[in-house]
PDB file of C-alpha atoms in Angstrom:
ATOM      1  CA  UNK P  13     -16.109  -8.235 -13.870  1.00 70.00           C
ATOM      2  CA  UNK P  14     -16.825 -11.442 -12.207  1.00 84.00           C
ATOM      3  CA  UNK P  15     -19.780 -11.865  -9.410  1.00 88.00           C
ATOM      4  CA  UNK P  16     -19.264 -14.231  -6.963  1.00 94.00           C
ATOM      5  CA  UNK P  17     -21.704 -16.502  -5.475  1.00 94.00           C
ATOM      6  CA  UNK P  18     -21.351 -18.507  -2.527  1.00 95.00           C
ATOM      7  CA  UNK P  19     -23.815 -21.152  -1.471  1.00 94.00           C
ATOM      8  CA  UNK P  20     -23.091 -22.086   2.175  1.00 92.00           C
ATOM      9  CA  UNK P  21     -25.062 -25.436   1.388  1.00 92.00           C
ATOM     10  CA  UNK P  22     -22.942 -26.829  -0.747  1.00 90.00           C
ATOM     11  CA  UNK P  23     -20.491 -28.346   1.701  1.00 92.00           C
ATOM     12  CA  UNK P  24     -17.504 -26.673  -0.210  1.00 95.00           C
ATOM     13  CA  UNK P  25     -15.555 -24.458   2.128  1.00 96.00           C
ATOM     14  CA  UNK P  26     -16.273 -20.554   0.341  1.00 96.00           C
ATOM     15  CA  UNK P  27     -12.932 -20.254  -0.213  1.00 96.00           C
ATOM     16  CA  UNK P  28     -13.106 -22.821  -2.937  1.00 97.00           C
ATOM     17  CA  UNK P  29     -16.424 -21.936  -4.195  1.00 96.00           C
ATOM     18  CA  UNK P  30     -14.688 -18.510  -5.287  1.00 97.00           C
ATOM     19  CA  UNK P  31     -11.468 -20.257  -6.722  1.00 97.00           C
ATOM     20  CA  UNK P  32     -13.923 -22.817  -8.635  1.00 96.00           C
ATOM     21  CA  UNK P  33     -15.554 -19.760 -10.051  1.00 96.00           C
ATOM     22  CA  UNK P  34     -12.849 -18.041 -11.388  1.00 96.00           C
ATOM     23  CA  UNK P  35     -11.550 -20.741 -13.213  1.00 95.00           C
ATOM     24  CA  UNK P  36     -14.293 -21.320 -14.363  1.00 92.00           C
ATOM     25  CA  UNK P  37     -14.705 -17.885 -15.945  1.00 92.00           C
ATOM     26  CA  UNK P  38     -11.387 -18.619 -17.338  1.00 93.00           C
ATOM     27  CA  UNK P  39     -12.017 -21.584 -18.924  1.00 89.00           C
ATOM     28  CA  UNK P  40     -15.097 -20.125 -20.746  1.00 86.00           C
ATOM     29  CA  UNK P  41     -13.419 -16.639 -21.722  1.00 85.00           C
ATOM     30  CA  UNK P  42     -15.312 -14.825 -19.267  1.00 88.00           C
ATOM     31  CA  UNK P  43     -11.800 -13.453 -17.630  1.00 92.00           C
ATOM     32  CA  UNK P  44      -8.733 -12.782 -19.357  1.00 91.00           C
ATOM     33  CA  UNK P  45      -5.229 -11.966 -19.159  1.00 93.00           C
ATOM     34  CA  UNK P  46      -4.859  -8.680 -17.809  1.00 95.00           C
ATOM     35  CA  UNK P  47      -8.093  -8.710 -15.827  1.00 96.00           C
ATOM     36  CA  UNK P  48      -8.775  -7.521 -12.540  1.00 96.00           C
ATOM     37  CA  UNK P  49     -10.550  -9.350  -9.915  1.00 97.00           C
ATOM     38  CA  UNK P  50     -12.819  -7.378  -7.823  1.00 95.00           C
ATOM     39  CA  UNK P  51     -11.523  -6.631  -4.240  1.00 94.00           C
ATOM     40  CA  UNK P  52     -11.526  -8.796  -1.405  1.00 93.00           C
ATOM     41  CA  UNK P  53     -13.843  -5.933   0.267  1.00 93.00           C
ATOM     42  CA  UNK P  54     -15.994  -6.035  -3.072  1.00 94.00           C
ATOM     43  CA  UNK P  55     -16.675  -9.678  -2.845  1.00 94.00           C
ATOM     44  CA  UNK P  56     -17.268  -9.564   0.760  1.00 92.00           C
ATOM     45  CA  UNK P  57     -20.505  -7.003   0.037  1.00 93.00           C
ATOM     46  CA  UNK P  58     -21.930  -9.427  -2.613  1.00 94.00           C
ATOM     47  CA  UNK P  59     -21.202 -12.926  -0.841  1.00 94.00           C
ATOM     48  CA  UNK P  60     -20.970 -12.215   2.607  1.00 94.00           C
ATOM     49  CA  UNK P  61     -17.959 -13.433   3.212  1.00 95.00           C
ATOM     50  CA  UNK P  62     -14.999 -12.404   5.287  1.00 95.00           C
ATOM     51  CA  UNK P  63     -12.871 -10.908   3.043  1.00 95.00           C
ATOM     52  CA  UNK P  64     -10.122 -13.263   4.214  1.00 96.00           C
ATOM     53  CA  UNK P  65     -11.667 -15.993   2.720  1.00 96.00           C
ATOM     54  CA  UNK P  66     -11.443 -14.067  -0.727  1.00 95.00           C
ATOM     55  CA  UNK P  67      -7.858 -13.429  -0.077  1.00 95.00           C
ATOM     56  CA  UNK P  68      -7.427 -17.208   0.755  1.00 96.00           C
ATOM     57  CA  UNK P  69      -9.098 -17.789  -2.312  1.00 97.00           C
ATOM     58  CA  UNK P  70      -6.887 -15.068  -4.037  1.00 96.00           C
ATOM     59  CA  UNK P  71      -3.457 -16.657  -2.594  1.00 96.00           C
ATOM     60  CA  UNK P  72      -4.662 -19.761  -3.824  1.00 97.00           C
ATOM     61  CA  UNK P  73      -4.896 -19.261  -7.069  1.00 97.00           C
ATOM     62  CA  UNK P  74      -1.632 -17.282  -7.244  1.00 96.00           C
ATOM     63  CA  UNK P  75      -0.126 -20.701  -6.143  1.00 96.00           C
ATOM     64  CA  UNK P  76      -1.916 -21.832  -9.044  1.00 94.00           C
ATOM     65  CA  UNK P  77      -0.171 -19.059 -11.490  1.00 95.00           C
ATOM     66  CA  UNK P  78      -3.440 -17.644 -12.627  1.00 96.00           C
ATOM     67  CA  UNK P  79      -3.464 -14.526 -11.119  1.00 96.00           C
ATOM     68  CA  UNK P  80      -0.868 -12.306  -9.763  1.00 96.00           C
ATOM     69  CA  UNK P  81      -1.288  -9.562  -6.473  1.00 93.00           C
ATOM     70  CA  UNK P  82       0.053  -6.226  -7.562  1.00 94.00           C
ATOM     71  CA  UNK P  83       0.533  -4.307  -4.161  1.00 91.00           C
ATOM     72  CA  UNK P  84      -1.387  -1.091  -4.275  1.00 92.00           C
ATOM     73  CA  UNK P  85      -3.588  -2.117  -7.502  1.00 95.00           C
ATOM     74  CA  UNK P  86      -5.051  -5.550  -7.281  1.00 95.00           C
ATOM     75  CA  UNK P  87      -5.159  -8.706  -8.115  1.00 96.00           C
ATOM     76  CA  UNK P  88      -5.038  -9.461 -12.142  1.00 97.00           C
ATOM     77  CA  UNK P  89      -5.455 -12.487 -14.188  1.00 96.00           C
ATOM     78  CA  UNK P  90      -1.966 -13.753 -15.592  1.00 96.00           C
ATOM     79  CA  UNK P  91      -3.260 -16.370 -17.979  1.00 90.00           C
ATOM     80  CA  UNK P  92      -6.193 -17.793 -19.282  1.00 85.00           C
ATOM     81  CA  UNK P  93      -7.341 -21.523 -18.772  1.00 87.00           C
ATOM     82  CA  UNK P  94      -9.894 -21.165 -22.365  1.00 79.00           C
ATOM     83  CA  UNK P  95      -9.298 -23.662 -25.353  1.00 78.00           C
ATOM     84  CA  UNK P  96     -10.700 -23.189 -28.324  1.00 76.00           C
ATOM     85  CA  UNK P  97     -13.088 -25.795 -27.613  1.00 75.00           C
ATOM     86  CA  UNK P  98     -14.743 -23.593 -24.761  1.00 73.00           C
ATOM     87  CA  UNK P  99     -14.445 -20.011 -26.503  1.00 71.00           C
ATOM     88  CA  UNK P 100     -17.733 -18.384 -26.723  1.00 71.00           C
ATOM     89  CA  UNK P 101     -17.827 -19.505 -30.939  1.00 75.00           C
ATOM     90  CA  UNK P 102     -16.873 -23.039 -30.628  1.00 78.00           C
ATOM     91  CA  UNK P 103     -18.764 -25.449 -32.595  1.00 87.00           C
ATOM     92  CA  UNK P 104     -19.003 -27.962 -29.139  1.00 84.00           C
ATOM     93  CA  UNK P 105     -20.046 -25.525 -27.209  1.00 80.00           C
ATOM     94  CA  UNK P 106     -23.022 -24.124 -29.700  1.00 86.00           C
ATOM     95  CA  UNK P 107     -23.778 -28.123 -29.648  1.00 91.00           C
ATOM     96  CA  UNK P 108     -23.986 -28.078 -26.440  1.00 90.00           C
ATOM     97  CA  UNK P 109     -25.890 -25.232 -26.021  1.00 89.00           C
ATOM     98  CA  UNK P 110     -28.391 -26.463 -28.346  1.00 93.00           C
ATOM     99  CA  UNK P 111     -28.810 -29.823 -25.983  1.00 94.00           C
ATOM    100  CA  UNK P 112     -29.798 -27.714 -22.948  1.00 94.00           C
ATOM    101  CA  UNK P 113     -32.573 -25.707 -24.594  1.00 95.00           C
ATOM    102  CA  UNK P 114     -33.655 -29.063 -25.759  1.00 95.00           C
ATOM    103  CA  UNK P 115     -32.967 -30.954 -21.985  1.00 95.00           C
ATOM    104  CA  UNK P 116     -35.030 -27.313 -20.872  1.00 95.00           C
ATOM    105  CA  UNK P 117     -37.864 -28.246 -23.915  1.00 96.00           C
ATOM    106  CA  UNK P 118     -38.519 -31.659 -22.233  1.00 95.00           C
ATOM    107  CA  UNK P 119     -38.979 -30.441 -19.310  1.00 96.00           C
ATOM    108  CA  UNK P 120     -35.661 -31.109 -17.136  1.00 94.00           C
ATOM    109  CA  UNK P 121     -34.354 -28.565 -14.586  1.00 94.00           C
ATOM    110  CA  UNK P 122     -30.945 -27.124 -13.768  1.00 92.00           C
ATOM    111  CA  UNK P 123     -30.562 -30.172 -10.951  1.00 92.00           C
ATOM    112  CA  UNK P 124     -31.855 -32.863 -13.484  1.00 93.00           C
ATOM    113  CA  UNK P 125     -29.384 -31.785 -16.463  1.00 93.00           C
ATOM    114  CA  UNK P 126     -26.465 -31.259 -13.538  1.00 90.00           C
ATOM    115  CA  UNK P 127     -27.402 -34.746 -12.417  1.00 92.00           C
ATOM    116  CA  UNK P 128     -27.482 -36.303 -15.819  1.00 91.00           C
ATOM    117  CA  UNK P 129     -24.425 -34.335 -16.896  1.00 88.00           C
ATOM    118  CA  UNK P 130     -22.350 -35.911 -13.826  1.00 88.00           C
ATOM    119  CA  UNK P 131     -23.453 -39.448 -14.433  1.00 90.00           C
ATOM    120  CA  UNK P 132     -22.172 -39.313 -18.289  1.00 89.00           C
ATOM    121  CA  UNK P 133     -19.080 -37.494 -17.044  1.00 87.00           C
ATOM    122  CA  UNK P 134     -18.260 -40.299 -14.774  1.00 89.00           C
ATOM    123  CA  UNK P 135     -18.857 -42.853 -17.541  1.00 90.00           C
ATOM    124  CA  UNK P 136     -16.642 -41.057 -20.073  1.00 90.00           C
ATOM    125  CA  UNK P 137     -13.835 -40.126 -17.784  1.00 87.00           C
ATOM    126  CA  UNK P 138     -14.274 -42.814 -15.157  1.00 85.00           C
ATOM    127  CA  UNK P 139     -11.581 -42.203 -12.048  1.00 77.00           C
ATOM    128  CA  UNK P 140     -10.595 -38.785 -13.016  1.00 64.00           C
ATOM    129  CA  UNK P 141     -13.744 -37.000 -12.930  1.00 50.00           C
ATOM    130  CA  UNK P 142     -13.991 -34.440  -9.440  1.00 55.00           C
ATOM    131  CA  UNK P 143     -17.528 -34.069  -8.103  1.00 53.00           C
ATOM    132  CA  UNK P 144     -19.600 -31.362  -9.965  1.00 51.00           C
ATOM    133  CA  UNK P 145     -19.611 -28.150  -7.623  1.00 50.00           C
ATOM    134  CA  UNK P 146     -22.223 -25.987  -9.473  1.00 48.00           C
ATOM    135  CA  UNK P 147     -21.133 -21.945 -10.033  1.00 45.00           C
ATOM    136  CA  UNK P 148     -24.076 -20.772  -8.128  1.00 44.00           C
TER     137      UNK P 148
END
């Protein structure tokens, strides 16, 4: 199951924060088809957020067709955003993995890789790259 986090610093409204989050977890594998996401009740204990803004969150991403409201039994994940690419035993992601614990070696933080990371992304993908909104 996924664990929210909210961080009311970050300027994004929490609603967001949670949909960020869960596709997120999609993209990486973490959640699945057939998943359930934990209730809006559930999320409110761990975040401390009104549970309306995890059932904002929850509406939008059934506008977004990942997940689907099943009166009575939840909300489940109807498809998965992953790519082989981002799967837990892709090549580019063990490479990538491997540069962090070498970015962590020399001595650069979470902020300093995050800050680096954003620069490059903006230089590869220039005017299609959204602002970095970290997980956490």
């Amino acid at each position: 199951m996924v664990v929210f986090r909210v961080d009311r610093r970050s300027g994004l409204p929490a609603y967001l924060q949670i949909v960020h989050q869960v596709e997120q977890a999609l993209r990486m594998g973490a959640l699945t088809e057939g998943d359930k996401l934990p209730t809006a009740a559930q999320v409110a204990a761990t975040t401390k957020v009104n549970p309306n803004t995890t059932l904002k969150a929850y509406r939008e991403l059934e506008r977004s067709g990942l997940v689907e409201v099943r009166q009575g039994a939840g909300t489940f994940i109807t498809r998965s955003l992953a790519t082989p690419q981002t799967a837990p035993e892709s090549p580019l992601r063990a490479r990538l993995g491997e540069w962090l614990r070498e970015a962590r070696a020399e001595g650069l933080n979470a902020h300093d890789v995050t800050t680096l990371f954003d620069a490059l992304l903006a230089e590869t993908f220039p005017a299609t790259t959204p602002t970095h909104t970290p997980a956490h």
